[in-house]
Amino acid sequence: MTRFPYLLPLLAVLATGPALAQFRAVERPFMLWTEAEAQAIRDRIANDPEAKAQLEATLGIGNNVIQVQLFRAHVLQDEQARAAQKRALLSSIGRKPEPLTWDRDPATLEWNEGMPSAGDRHMRDERTEDALRYDIFYNELTPEQRAGIEAYFRSYIQFHLDGHPPRHPHFNYDRTSWLPNMHWPRPIGTHLQAVALQDEDLIRKMFESDGGWKFYFDEYLADHGFYMEEFGKFYSNTGSMIMWCEAVRKLGLDDLGYGYTGPHGRNMRHHIRANTLDIAYPATHWRGGVPSFARVTMGDAKGGAHNGALQHVVVTGYLGNGRGGNRVVSTAHMNGPMAKLHEPYWFEAAHANWPEDGYDFFLAALRKPGETVYNPSLFFNLRPVEVASVQPPRPMPSYVARERGFAFLRQDHSPTYWTGPRPAVALQFSRYYVHYVHDCLSILDYHAFNAPLMFNAWGTGRGYAGGDAWRDSVRGHSGVIVDNLRASPVARLADGTVGHRYRENLENDLDIRFAAVRADGTYPGVAHERALVLAEHYLLDVTWLRNEDPEPARTYEWQALSPMTALPGDGWAATDEVSGGALYKGGPFEERVMRGTPPDPSAVRAHDAGANPWSVRLAYQNLTEDPARDYVHGGFVDRGVGMDIHLLGEEGTRAFVGIPPGGRTDRAPPTWLMARRQAPATMFVALYTPFQNQAPVITRFERLAQNDHAVAVRIAGALPDGAPFEDVVLLRMGDDHDQELVLEQGGFRARFTDHAVVRSRDGRQTTGTVAEFRLP
């Protein structure tokens, strides 16, 4: 049974096999707009007042964008634009792909030993702009000009089909040996050159080629369409991929574009969704602004929205002071010469093709404060989107992405997920991906009450984290460090499931979402499993660790990072135990760590918890001296958003909270929480209880029974309506999880298999397998 339910109808179609599409030559231009489509847009501009606002939005994207340039030239018949674009096209006659590479030493012609082909300039040499220009101006070209451009296009196509030599001996088109954001611009542009020629043979050869469209969907993407670099790089080729799909459909070859679904159910529709909506958290509400929609954040390139309050986002939203808004276009040398269109363009294409998918809701979310209508561009001739008329789509339910290597748990599986306060959390597995940051088995993000409560790596500066002692290790993540070593993924190549064991229960009557992953060897000689139980009012987090050799003891350090401020109670005292390089002593970063001390003596506090349970309250506080002008945290403060973190005790536990060295930043500093133990084996049992209006639902968390590989806990409190709330969670970790087990202590007794949650309200409700249960 598939783990992605909406793929089932597709897989049924695949079983019958697709019919081969019939190629048809068409009149040019056709790739961006046929003449009829261009005329329809002209008619709207002339007669529809709404289209005039859309025209302004279209031209406002920027004159460095080829779609805007050709919109002026073809749709608006701007003679100056036409002359400039035709001149640019003709100047490329005689162009050939550059086979030399920066990876080779010109003196010795030896390849470097770093990232294979990372510096190949020809991989970034995307010629999509000329393909589109050729289509627009084809009818104005002389036979000689057409022949010159055709020779230029065919040289690029043949270069790719020949394997683009010389080629780094370690370069492979697979899931982890290349970077599509840098290495696919030329190939996808070459696809479009074949389309511009209307050469069916070359179109199909590019589609089938090594590194071509078919490979990308059949072998590169993971699960139902996830990108295999960190998700922040998805933008580089998406616009060109959309243009390929639109153009081949007009040639009768839709089975090579939108209509292509590979043997694993992946297609362009799912690819766009997988890397936007399917990794998005519920709305983050700002004081007086327009909500943002953050996305699962992993990897070394941290962006940052709204002064770093969020990391990567699907929709940036706006603060109450008007700052914000999605990036519409970007340019970067590493992505090639063409400007790249971002989420607004993708959402427009998706809404034009699949209106039932609900992208109009996210187009409306792009509006500025005070606007009641969002004006999309005229690229797809969409109508304005009225904010009041859109409805949120049903989100993809919680899932475990085995190939990509993470779990995303959404407590609410209904359309209210997008606007409501219910929580969502993501868990990283021990799986390598490009731009990986050694964040094995870390909580990536945790959102509730329309606010971020925990987040991924955070630290000094911006940009790439590679080699950074804080961000390029579990030290800067919500995970566990063993002996101050650097975690290493156990699954490194195409199969992300190697070395992993998964457990999940994502649909049940209690709306409890359970996922657990075991990945022994993430640290040498250590068995390692982490389990999450997500409910509306809490997140239970259990990490089980065991040294293969009972002697000697290992040092285990459990961490949590939050954007909120810690409010530790009595029993916490200032400490310099983690000042300078002490936190990294004996590890791989000892000599490289930034050895600055915390900014003030109370930056880190310590607590000897021992075997006693302990808690820390976190709450948002204003970032400015004038709270009325704090548009970032102010809304969270207004709503009284916070979270209590509770940990059950174990002998020898020492806890730390504060701002750690290496974790400081020019933005809002994070709160860092760490529990340290030295033992052959341990089990960290933590509970996160979000609240709003300073009114926690959960007020009681206790251990009912525990042995070295299982635990039973009681989670209790009172719901907002005053009704009592009580869950008992039974969880088996480590070996033999599928065998029946008895936990018994005092008057409590439970006989269960794997995991279970027993809820006592209006009678007893249970999810999981419980054979016997007695609670005093």
Coordinates of N, CA and C in Angstrom, one line a residue, residues 630-770:
D630 N 7.0 46.4 17.4 CA 7.6 45.0 17.2 C 6.6 44.3 16.3
Y631 N 6.9 44.3 15.1 CA 6.0 43.6 14.1 C 6.4 42.1 13.9
V632 N 7.5 41.7 14.5 CA 8.0 40.3 14.3 C 7.4 39.4 15.4
H633 N 7.9 39.7 16.7 CA 7.4 38.9 17.8 C 6.2 39.4 18.4
G634 N 5.8 40.7 18.1 CA 4.7 41.4 18.8 C 3.4 40.6 18.8
G635 N 3.1 40.0 17.6 CA 1.8 39.3 17.5 C 1.8 38.1 18.4
F636 N 3.0 37.4 18.5 CA 3.0 36.2 19.3 C 2.9 36.6 20.8
V637 N 3.5 37.8 21.2 CA 3.4 38.2 22.5 C 2.0 38.6 22.8
D638 N 1.3 39.3 21.9 CA -0.1 39.7 22.1 C -1.0 38.5 22.4
R639 N -0.7 37.4 21.7 CA -1.5 36.2 21.9 C -1.0 35.3 23.0
G640 N 0.1 35.7 23.6 CA 0.5 34.9 24.8 C 1.0 33.5 24.4
V641 N 1.7 33.4 23.2 CA 2.2 32.1 22.7 C 3.5 31.7 23.5
G642 N 3.5 30.4 23.9 CA 4.7 29.9 24.6 C 4.7 28.4 24.6
M643 N 5.6 27.8 25.3 CA 5.7 26.4 25.4 C 6.5 26.0 26.6
D644 N 6.0 24.9 27.3 CA 6.7 24.3 28.4 C 7.4 23.1 27.9
I645 N 8.7 22.9 28.2 CA 9.4 21.7 27.9 C 9.7 20.9 29.2
H646 N 9.2 19.7 29.3 CA 9.4 18.8 30.4 C 10.3 17.6 30.1
L647 N 11.2 17.3 30.9 CA 12.0 16.1 30.7 C 11.9 15.2 32.0
L648 N 11.7 14.0 31.8 CA 11.7 13.0 32.9 C 13.2 12.8 33.4
G649 N 13.4 12.6 34.6 CA 14.7 12.5 35.2 C 15.4 11.2 35.0
E650 N 16.7 11.2 35.1 CA 17.5 10.0 35.1 C 18.8 10.3 35.9
E651 N 19.3 9.4 36.6 CA 20.4 9.7 37.5 C 21.6 10.3 36.7
G652 N 22.2 11.3 37.3 CA 23.3 12.0 36.7 C 23.0 13.0 35.6
T653 N 21.8 13.4 35.5 CA 21.4 14.4 34.5 C 21.8 15.8 34.9
R654 N 22.5 16.5 34.0 CA 22.8 18.0 34.2 C 22.2 18.7 33.0
A655 N 21.5 19.8 33.4 CA 20.8 20.5 32.3 C 21.4 21.9 32.2
F656 N 21.3 22.5 30.9 CA 21.8 23.8 30.6 C 20.7 24.5 29.7
V657 N 20.6 25.8 29.9 CA 19.7 26.6 29.1 C 20.3 28.0 28.9
G658 N 20.1 28.6 27.7 CA 20.6 29.9 27.5 C 21.0 30.1 26.0
I659 N 21.9 31.0 25.8 CA 22.5 31.2 24.5 C 23.9 30.6 24.4
P660 N 24.1 29.6 23.7 CA 25.4 28.9 23.7 C 26.5 29.6 22.9
P661 N 27.7 29.5 23.2 CA 28.8 30.0 22.3 C 28.7 29.2 21.0
G662 N 28.8 30.0 19.9 CA 28.6 29.4 18.6 C 27.2 29.5 18.1
G663 N 26.3 29.8 19.0 CA 24.9 29.9 18.6 C 24.4 31.4 18.6
R664 N 25.3 32.3 18.9 CA 24.9 33.7 18.8 C 24.7 34.2 17.4
T665 N 24.0 35.3 17.3 CA 23.6 35.7 15.9 C 23.3 37.2 16.0
D666 N 23.3 37.8 14.8 CA 23.0 39.3 14.7 C 21.5 39.4 14.7
R667 N 20.7 38.3 14.6 CA 19.3 38.4 14.6 C 18.8 38.0 16.0
A668 N 17.6 37.7 16.2 CA 17.1 37.3 17.5 C 17.8 36.0 17.9
P669 N 18.5 36.0 19.1 CA 19.2 34.8 19.5 C 18.3 33.7 19.9
P670 N 18.7 32.5 19.6 CA 17.9 31.4 20.0 C 18.0 31.0 21.4
T671 N 17.1 30.2 21.9 CA 17.2 29.6 23.2 C 17.7 28.1 23.0
W672 N 18.7 27.8 23.7 CA 19.4 26.5 23.6 C 19.1 25.7 24.9
L673 N 18.6 24.5 24.8 CA 18.4 23.7 26.0 C 19.1 22.4 25.8
M674 N 19.9 22.0 26.8 CA 20.7 20.7 26.7 C 20.6 19.9 28.0
A675 N 20.4 18.6 27.8 CA 20.5 17.7 29.0 C 21.6 16.7 28.7
R676 N 22.6 16.6 29.7 CA 23.8 15.8 29.5 C 23.7 14.6 30.5
R677 N 24.0 13.5 30.0 CA 24.1 12.3 30.8 C 25.3 11.4 30.4
Q678 N 25.9 10.7 31.3 CA 27.0 9.8 31.0 C 26.6 8.4 31.5
A679 N 26.4 7.5 30.5 CA 25.9 6.2 30.9 C 26.1 5.3 29.7
P680 N 26.1 3.9 29.8 CA 26.2 3.1 28.7 C 24.9 3.2 27.8
A681 N 23.8 3.5 28.4 CA 22.5 3.6 27.7 C 21.7 4.6 28.4
T682 N 20.8 5.2 27.6 CA 19.8 6.2 28.2 C 18.6 6.3 27.4
M683 N 17.6 6.9 28.0 CA 16.3 7.2 27.2 C 15.9 8.6 27.6
F684 N 15.9 9.5 26.7 CA 15.5 10.9 26.9 C 14.0 10.9 26.6
V685 N 13.2 11.3 27.6 CA 11.7 11.3 27.5 C 11.3 12.8 27.7
A686 N 10.9 13.4 26.6 CA 10.6 14.9 26.7 C 9.2 15.1 26.2
L687 N 8.6 16.1 26.8 CA 7.2 16.5 26.4 C 7.2 18.0 26.2
Y688 N 6.7 18.4 25.0 CA 6.6 19.8 24.6 C 5.1 20.2 24.7
T689 N 4.7 21.2 25.4 CA 3.3 21.5 25.6 C 3.1 23.0 25.2
P690 N 2.7 23.3 24.0 CA 2.4 24.6 23.6 C 1.2 25.2 24.3
F691 N 1.2 26.5 24.4 CA 0.0 27.2 25.0 C -0.2 28.5 24.4
Q692 N -1.4 29.1 24.5 CA -1.7 30.4 24.1 C -2.5 31.1 25.2
N693 N -2.3 32.4 25.3 CA -2.9 33.2 26.4 C -2.4 32.7 27.8
Q694 N -1.2 32.2 27.8 CA -0.6 31.8 29.1 C -1.4 30.8 29.8
A695 N -2.1 29.9 29.0 CA -3.0 28.9 29.6 C -2.6 27.5 29.1
P696 N -1.6 26.9 29.7 CA -1.3 25.5 29.2 C -2.4 24.5 29.5
V697 N -2.7 23.7 28.5 CA -3.7 22.6 28.7 C -3.0 21.5 29.6
I698 N -1.8 21.2 29.3 CA -1.1 20.1 30.0 C -0.4 20.6 31.3
T699 N -0.8 20.1 32.4 CA -0.2 20.5 33.7 C 0.4 19.3 34.4
R700 N 0.3 18.1 33.9 CA 0.9 17.0 34.6 C 1.6 16.0 33.6
F701 N 2.8 15.7 33.9 CA 3.6 14.8 33.1 C 4.4 13.9 34.0
E702 N 4.1 12.6 34.0 CA 4.8 11.7 34.9 C 5.1 10.3 34.3
R703 N 6.1 9.7 34.8 CA 6.4 8.4 34.4 C 5.6 7.4 35.2
L704 N 4.9 6.5 34.5 CA 4.2 5.4 35.2 C 5.0 4.2 35.4
A705 N 5.8 3.9 34.4 CA 6.7 2.7 34.4 C 7.8 2.8 33.3
Q706 N 8.9 2.2 33.6 CA 10.0 2.2 32.5 C 10.9 1.1 32.8
N707 N 11.4 0.5 31.7 CA 12.6 -0.4 31.7 C 13.6 0.1 30.7
D708 N 14.6 -0.7 30.4 CA 15.6 -0.2 29.5 C 15.2 0.0 28.1
H709 N 14.1 -0.5 27.7 CA 13.6 -0.4 26.3 C 12.1 -0.1 26.1
A710 N 11.5 0.5 27.2 CA 10.1 0.8 27.1 C 9.8 1.8 28.1
V711 N 8.7 2.6 27.9 CA 8.3 3.6 28.9 C 6.8 3.8 28.8
A712 N 6.1 4.1 29.9 CA 4.7 4.5 30.0 C 4.6 5.8 30.7
V713 N 4.0 6.8 30.1 CA 3.8 8.1 30.7 C 2.4 8.5 30.8
R714 N 2.1 9.3 31.8 CA 0.7 10.0 31.9 C 0.9 11.4 31.5
I715 N 0.0 11.9 30.7 CA -0.1 13.3 30.2 C -1.5 13.8 30.5
A716 N -1.6 14.8 31.4 CA -2.9 15.2 31.9 C -3.0 16.7 32.1
G717 N -4.3 17.2 32.1 CA -4.5 18.6 32.3 C -6.0 18.8 32.2
A718 N -6.3 20.1 31.8 CA -7.7 20.5 31.6 C -7.8 21.2 30.3
L719 N -8.8 20.9 29.5 CA -9.1 21.5 28.2 C -9.6 22.9 28.4
P720 N -9.6 23.7 27.3 CA -10.1 25.1 27.5 C -11.5 25.2 28.0
D721 N -12.3 24.2 27.8 CA -13.7 24.2 28.3 C -13.8 23.7 29.7
G722 N -12.7 23.4 30.3 CA -12.7 22.9 31.7 C -12.7 21.4 31.9
A723 N -13.0 20.7 30.8 CA -13.1 19.3 30.9 C -11.7 18.7 31.1
P724 N -11.6 17.6 31.9 CA -10.3 17.0 32.2 C -9.8 16.3 31.0
F725 N -8.5 16.2 30.9 CA -7.8 15.6 29.8 C -6.7 14.6 30.3
E726 N -6.7 13.4 29.8 CA -5.7 12.5 30.2 C -5.4 11.5 29.1
D727 N -4.1 11.4 28.7 CA -3.6 10.4 27.8 C -2.5 9.6 28.6
V728 N -2.5 8.3 28.3 CA -1.4 7.4 28.8 C -0.7 6.9 27.5
V729 N 0.6 7.2 27.3 CA 1.3 6.7 26.1 C 2.2 5.6 26.5
L730 N 2.1 4.5 25.8 CA 2.9 3.3 26.0 C 3.8 3.2 24.8
L731 N 5.1 3.1 25.0 CA 6.0 3.1 23.9 C 7.2 2.2 24.1
R732 N 7.4 1.3 23.1 CA 8.5 0.3 23.2 C 9.6 0.8 22.2
M733 N 10.8 0.8 22.6 CA 11.9 1.3 21.8 C 13.0 0.1 21.6
G734 N 13.8 0.3 20.6 CA 14.9 -0.6 20.5 C 14.5 -2.0 19.9
D735 N 15.1 -3.1 20.4 CA 14.8 -4.4 19.9 C 13.5 -4.9 20.2
D736 N 13.0 -5.8 19.4 CA 11.8 -6.6 19.6 C 10.5 -5.7 19.8
H737 N 10.5 -4.6 19.1 CA 9.3 -3.7 19.3 C 8.0 -4.4 19.0
D738 N 8.1 -5.4 18.1 CA 6.8 -6.0 17.7 C 6.4 -7.2 18.6
Q739 N 7.1 -7.4 19.7 CA 6.8 -8.4 20.6 C 6.0 -7.9 21.8
E740 N 5.1 -8.6 22.3 CA 4.3 -8.2 23.5 C 5.2 -8.0 24.7
L741 N 4.8 -6.9 25.4 CA 5.7 -6.5 26.6 C 4.7 -6.1 27.7
V742 N 5.1 -6.4 29.0 CA 4.4 -6.0 30.1 C 5.3 -4.9 30.9
L743 N 4.6 -3.8 31.1 CA 5.2 -2.8 32.0 C 4.4 -2.7 33.2
E744 N 5.0 -2.7 34.4 CA 4.3 -2.8 35.6 C 5.1 -2.0 36.7
Q745 N 4.4 -1.2 37.4 CA 5.0 -0.4 38.5 C 3.9 0.1 39.4
G746 N 4.0 -0.1 40.7 CA 3.0 0.3 41.7 C 1.7 -0.4 41.3
G747 N 0.6 0.4 41.2 CA -0.6 -0.2 40.7 C -0.9 -0.1 39.3
F748 N 0.1 0.3 38.5 CA -0.1 0.4 37.0 C 0.4 -0.9 36.4
R749 N -0.3 -1.3 35.4 CA 0.1 -2.5 34.6 C -0.5 -2.3 33.2
A750 N 0.4 -2.6 32.2 CA 0.0 -2.6 30.8 C 0.7 -3.6 30.0
R751 N 0.0 -4.3 29.2 CA 0.5 -5.4 28.3 C 0.2 -4.9 26.9
F752 N 1.2 -4.6 26.1 CA 1.0 -4.0 24.8 C 2.1 -4.4 23.8
T753 N 1.9 -4.0 22.6 CA 2.9 -4.3 21.5 C 3.2 -3.0 20.8
D754 N 4.5 -2.7 20.6 CA 5.0 -1.5 19.8 C 4.7 -0.2 20.5
H755 N 3.4 0.3 20.4 CA 3.1 1.6 20.9 C 1.6 1.6 21.1
A756 N 1.1 2.5 22.0 CA -0.3 2.7 22.2 C -0.5 4.0 22.9
V757 N -1.7 4.6 22.7 CA -2.2 5.7 23.4 C -3.6 5.4 24.0
V758 N -3.7 5.5 25.3 CA -5.0 5.3 25.9 C -5.6 6.6 26.4
R759 N -6.7 7.0 25.9 CA -7.3 8.3 26.3 C -8.5 8.1 27.2
S760 N -8.5 8.8 28.3 CA -9.6 8.6 29.2 C -10.4 9.9 29.2
R761 N -11.5 9.9 28.4 CA -12.4 11.0 28.4 C -13.6 10.5 27.7
D762 N -14.8 10.6 28.3 CA -16.0 10.1 27.7 C -15.8 8.6 27.4
G763 N -15.3 7.9 28.4 CA -15.0 6.5 28.2 C -13.5 6.4 27.7
R764 N -13.1 5.2 27.5 CA -11.7 4.9 27.1 C -11.6 4.7 25.6
Q765 N -10.6 5.5 25.0 CA -10.3 5.3 23.6 C -8.9 4.9 23.4
T766 N -8.6 4.1 22.5 CA -7.2 3.6 22.4 C -6.8 3.5 20.9
T767 N -5.6 3.9 20.7 CA -5.0 3.6 19.4 C -3.7 2.8 19.7
G768 N -3.4 1.8 18.8 CA -2.3 0.9 19.1 C -2.9 -0.4 19.6
T769 N -2.0 -1.3 20.0 CA -2.4 -2.7 20.4 C -2.1 -2.8 21.9
V770 N -3.2 -2.9 22.7 CA -3.2 -3.0 24.1 C -4.0 -4.2 24.5

